[in-house]
PDB file of C-alpha atoms in Angstrom:
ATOM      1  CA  UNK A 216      63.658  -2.124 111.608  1.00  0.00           C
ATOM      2  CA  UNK A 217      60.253  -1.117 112.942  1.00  0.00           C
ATOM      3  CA  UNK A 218      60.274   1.947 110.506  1.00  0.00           C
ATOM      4  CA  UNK A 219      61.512   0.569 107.527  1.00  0.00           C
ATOM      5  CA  UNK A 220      58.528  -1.800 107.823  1.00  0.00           C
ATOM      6  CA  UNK A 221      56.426   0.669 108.403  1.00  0.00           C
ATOM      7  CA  UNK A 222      57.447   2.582 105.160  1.00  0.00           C
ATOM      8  CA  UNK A 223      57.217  -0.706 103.043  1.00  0.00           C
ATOM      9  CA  UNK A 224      53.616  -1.399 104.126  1.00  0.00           C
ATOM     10  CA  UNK A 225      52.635   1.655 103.488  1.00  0.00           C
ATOM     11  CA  UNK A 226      54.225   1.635 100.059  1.00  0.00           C
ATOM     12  CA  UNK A 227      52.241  -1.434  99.582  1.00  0.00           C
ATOM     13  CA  UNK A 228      49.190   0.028 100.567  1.00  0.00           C
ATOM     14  CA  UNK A 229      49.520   2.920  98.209  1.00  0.00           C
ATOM     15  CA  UNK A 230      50.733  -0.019  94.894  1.00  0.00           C
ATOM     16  CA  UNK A 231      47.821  -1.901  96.040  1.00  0.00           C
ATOM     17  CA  UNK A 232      45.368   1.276  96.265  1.00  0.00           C
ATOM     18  CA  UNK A 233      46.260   2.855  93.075  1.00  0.00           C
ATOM     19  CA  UNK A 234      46.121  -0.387  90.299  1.00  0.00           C
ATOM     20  CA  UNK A 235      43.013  -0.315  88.324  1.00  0.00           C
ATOM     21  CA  UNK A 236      43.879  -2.953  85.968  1.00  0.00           C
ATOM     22  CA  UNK A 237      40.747  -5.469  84.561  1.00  0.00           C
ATOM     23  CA  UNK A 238      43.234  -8.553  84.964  1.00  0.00           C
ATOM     24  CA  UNK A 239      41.399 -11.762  85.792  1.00  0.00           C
ATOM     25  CA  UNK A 240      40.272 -14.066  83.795  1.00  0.00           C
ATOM     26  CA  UNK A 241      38.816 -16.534  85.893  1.00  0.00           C
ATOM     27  CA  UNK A 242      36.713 -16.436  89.212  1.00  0.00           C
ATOM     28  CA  UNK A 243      38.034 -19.316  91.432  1.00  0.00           C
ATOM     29  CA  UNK A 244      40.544 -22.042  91.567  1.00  0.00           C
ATOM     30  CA  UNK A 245      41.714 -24.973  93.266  1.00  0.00           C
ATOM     31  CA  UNK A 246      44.724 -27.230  93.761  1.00  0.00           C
ATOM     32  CA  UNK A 247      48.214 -27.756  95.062  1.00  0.00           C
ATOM     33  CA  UNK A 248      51.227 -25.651  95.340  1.00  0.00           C
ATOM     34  CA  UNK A 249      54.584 -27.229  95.519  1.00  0.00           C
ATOM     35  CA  UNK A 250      57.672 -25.987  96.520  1.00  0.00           C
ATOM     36  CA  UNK A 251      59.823 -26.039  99.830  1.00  0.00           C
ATOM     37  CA  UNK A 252      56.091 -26.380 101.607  1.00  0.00           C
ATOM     38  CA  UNK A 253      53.971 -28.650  99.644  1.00  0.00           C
ATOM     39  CA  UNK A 254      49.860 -28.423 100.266  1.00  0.00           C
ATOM     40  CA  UNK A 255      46.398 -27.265  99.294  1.00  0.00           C
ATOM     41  CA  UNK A 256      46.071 -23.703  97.456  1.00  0.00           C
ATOM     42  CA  UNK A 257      42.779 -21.209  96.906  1.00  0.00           C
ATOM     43  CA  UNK A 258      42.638 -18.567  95.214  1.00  0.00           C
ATOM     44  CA  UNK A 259      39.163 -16.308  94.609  1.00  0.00           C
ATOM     45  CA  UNK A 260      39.151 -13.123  93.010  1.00  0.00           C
ATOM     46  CA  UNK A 261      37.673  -9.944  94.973  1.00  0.00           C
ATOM     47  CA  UNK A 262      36.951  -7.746  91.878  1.00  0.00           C
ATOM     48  CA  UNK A 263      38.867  -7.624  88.715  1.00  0.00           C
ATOM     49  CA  UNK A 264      42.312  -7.689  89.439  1.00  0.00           C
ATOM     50  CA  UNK A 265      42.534  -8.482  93.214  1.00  0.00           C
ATOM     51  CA  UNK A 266      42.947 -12.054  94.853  1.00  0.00           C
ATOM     52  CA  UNK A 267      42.879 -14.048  97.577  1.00  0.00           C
ATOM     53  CA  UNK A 268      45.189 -16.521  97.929  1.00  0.00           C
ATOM     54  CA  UNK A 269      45.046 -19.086 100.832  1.00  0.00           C
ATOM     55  CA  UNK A 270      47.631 -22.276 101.382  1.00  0.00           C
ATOM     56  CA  UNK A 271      47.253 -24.806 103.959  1.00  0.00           C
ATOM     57  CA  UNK A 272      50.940 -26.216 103.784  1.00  0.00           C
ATOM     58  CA  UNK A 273      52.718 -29.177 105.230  1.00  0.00           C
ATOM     59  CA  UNK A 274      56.791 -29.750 105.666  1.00  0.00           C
ATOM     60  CA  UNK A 275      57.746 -33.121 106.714  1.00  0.00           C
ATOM     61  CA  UNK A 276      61.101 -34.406 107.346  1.00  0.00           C
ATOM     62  CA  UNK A 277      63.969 -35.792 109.642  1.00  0.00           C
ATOM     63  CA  UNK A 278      64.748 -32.858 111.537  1.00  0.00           C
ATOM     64  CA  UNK A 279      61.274 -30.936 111.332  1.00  0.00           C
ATOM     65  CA  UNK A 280      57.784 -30.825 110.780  1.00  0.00           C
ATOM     66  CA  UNK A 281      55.673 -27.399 109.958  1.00  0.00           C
ATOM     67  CA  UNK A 282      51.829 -26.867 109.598  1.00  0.00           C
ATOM     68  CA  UNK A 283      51.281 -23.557 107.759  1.00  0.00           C
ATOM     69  CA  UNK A 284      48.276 -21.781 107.046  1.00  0.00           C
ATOM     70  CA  UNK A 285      48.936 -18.504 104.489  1.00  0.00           C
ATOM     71  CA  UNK A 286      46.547 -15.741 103.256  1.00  0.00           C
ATOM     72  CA  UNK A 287      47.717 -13.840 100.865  1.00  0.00           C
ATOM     73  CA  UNK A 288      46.066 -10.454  99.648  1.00  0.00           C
ATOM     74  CA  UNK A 289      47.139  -9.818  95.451  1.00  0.00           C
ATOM     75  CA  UNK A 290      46.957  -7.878  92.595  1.00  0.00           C
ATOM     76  CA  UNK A 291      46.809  -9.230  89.307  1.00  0.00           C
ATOM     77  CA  UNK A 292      48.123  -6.809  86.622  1.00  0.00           C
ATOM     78  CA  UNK A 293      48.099  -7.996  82.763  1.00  0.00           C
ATOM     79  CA  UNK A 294      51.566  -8.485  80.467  1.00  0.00           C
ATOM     80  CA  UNK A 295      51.383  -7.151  77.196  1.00  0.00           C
ATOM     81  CA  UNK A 296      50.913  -8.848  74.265  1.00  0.00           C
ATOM     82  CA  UNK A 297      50.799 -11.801  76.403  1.00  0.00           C
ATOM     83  CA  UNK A 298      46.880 -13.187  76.715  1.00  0.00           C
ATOM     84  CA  UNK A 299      46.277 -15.264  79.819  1.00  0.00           C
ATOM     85  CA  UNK A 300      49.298 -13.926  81.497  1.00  0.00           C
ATOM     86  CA  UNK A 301      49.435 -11.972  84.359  1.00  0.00           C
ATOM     87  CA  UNK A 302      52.393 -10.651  87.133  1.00  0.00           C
ATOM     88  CA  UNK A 303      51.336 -10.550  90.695  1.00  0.00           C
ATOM     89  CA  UNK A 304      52.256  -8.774  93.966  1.00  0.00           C
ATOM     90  CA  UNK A 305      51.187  -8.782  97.349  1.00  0.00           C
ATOM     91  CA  UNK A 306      51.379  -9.543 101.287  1.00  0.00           C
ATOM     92  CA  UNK A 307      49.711 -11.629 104.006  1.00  0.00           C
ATOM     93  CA  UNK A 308      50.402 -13.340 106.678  1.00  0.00           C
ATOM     94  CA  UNK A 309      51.194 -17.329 107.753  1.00  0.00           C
ATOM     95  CA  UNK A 310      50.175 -18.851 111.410  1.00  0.00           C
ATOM     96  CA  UNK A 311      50.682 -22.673 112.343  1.00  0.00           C
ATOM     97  CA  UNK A 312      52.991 -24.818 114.090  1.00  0.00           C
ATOM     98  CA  UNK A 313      56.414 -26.769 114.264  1.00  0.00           C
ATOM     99  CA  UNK A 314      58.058 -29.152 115.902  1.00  0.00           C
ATOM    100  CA  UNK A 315      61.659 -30.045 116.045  1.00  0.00           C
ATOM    101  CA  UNK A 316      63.344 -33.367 116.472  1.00  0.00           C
ATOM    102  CA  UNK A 317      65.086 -32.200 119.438  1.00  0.00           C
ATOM    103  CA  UNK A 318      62.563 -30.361 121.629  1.00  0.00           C
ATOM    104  CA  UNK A 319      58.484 -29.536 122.010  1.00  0.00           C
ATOM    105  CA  UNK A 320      56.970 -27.467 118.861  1.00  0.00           C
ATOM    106  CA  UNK A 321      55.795 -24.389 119.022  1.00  0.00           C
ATOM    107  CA  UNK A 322      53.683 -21.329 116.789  1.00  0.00           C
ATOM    108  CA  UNK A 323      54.660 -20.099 114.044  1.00  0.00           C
ATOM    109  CA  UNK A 324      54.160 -16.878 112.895  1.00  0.00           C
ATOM    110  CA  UNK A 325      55.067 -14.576 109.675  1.00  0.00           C
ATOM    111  CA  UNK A 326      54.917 -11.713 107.646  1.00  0.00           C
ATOM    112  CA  UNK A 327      54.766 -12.478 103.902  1.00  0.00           C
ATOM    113  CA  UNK A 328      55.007 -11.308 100.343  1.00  0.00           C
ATOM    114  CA  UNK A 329      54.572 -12.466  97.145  1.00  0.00           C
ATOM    115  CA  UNK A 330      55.855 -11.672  93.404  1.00  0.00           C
ATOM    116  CA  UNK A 331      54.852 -14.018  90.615  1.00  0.00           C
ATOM    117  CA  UNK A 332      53.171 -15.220  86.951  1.00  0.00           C
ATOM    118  CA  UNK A 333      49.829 -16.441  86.520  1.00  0.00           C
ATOM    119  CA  UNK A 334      48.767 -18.076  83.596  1.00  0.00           C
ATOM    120  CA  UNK A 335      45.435 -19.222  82.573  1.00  0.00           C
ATOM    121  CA  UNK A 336      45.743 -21.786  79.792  1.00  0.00           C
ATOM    122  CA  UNK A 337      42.870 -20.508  76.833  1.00  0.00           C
ATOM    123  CA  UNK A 338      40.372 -23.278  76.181  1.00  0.00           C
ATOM    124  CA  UNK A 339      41.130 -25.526  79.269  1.00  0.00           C
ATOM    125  CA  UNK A 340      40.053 -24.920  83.471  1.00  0.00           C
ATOM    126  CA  UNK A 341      43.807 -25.070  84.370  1.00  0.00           C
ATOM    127  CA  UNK A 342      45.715 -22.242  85.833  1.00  0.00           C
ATOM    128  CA  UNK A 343      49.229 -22.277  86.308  1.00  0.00           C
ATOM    129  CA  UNK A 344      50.972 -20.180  88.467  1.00  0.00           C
ATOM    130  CA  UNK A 345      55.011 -19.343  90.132  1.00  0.00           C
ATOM    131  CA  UNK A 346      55.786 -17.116  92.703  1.00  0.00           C
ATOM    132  CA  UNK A 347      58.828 -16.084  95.389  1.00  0.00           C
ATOM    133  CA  UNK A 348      57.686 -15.491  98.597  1.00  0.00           C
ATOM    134  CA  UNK A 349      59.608 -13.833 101.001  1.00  0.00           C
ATOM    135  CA  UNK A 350      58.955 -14.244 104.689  1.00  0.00           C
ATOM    136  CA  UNK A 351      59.710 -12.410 108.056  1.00  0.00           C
ATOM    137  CA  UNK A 352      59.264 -14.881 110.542  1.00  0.00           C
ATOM    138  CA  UNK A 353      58.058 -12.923 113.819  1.00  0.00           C
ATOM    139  CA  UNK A 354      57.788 -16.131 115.967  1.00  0.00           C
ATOM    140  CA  UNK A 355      59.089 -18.177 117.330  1.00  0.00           C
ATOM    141  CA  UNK A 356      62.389 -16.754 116.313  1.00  0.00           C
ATOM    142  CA  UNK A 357      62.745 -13.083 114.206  1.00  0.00           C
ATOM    143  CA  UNK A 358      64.435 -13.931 110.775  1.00  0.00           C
ATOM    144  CA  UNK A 359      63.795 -12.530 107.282  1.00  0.00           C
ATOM    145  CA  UNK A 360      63.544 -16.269 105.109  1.00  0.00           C
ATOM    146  CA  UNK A 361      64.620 -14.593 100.989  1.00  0.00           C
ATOM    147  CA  UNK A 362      61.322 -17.207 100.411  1.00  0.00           C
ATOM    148  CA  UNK A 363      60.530 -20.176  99.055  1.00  0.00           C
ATOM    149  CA  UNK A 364      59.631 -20.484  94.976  1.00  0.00           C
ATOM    150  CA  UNK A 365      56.535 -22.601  94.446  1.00  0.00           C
ATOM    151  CA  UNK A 366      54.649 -24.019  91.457  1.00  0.00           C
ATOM    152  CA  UNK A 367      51.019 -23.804  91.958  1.00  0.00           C
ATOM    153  CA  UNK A 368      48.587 -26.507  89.248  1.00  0.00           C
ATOM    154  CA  UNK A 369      44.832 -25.443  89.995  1.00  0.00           C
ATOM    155  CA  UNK A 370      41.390 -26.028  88.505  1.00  0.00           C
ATOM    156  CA  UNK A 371      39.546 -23.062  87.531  1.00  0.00           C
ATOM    157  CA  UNK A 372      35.935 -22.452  88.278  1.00  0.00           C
TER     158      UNK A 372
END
């Protein structure tokens, strides 16, 4: 297990190193992403085509409640013939908390990825954006999650 994580961050690391694409079209945005984890979402381009991406997500219900934090490192690459369209990739990480019904919470922590459109809507400071993102959560118990799909509405600035 230890290797074949090994060989996909490094694969990463090598996507990541090689894309030279001028991508982004805005500088900064702000807003909400919604999906199994609703909450706040940042995002703040690093140079042309690489992001930040940072989620402060809540989970509330019967059974559980989950406080996540999530940085995300991307790459924005453009679609052609589509304008304002993009395809993402990337990985980061997720620390927080949790707290069952039926016993004392405890920290969370993950390895995560990301795959998904951005679209910046021509004319307007909205950016829409969906993305999977596939977790391997390290604590408190080791299980691969196949992700959670989430709709992000932000304001660009």
């Amino acid at each position: 297990m230890k290797k074949l994580l090994l060989l996909c961050l490094t694969a990463g690391f090598l996507l990541i190193a090689n894309t030279n694409a001028n991508a982004q079209n805005y500088e900064n945005a702000i807003g909400v992403r919604l999906g199994s984890y609703n909450g706040l979402n940042y995002k703040t381009f690093l140079n042309s085509n690489k992001a930040l991406d940072l989620n402060l997500s809540f989970r509330n219900n019967d059974d559980l409640k989950r406080f996540i934090f999530t940085g995300l490192y991307e790459v924005h690459n453009p679609i052609a013939g589509a304008p304002g369209l993009l395809w993402y990739y990337g990985g980061g990480g997720s620390i927080g908390s949790y707290k069952r019904r039926d016993f004392e919470g405890d920290l969370f922590l993950s390895a995560d990825g990301v795959l998904g459109l951005d679209y910046k809507i021509d004319g307007a400071p909205l950016n829409l954006a969906i993305d999977w993102r596939p977790r391997l959560e390290l604590t408190p118990n080791t299980d691969f999650r196949s992700g959670d799909v989430g709709l992000a509405i932000r304001f660009t600035f």
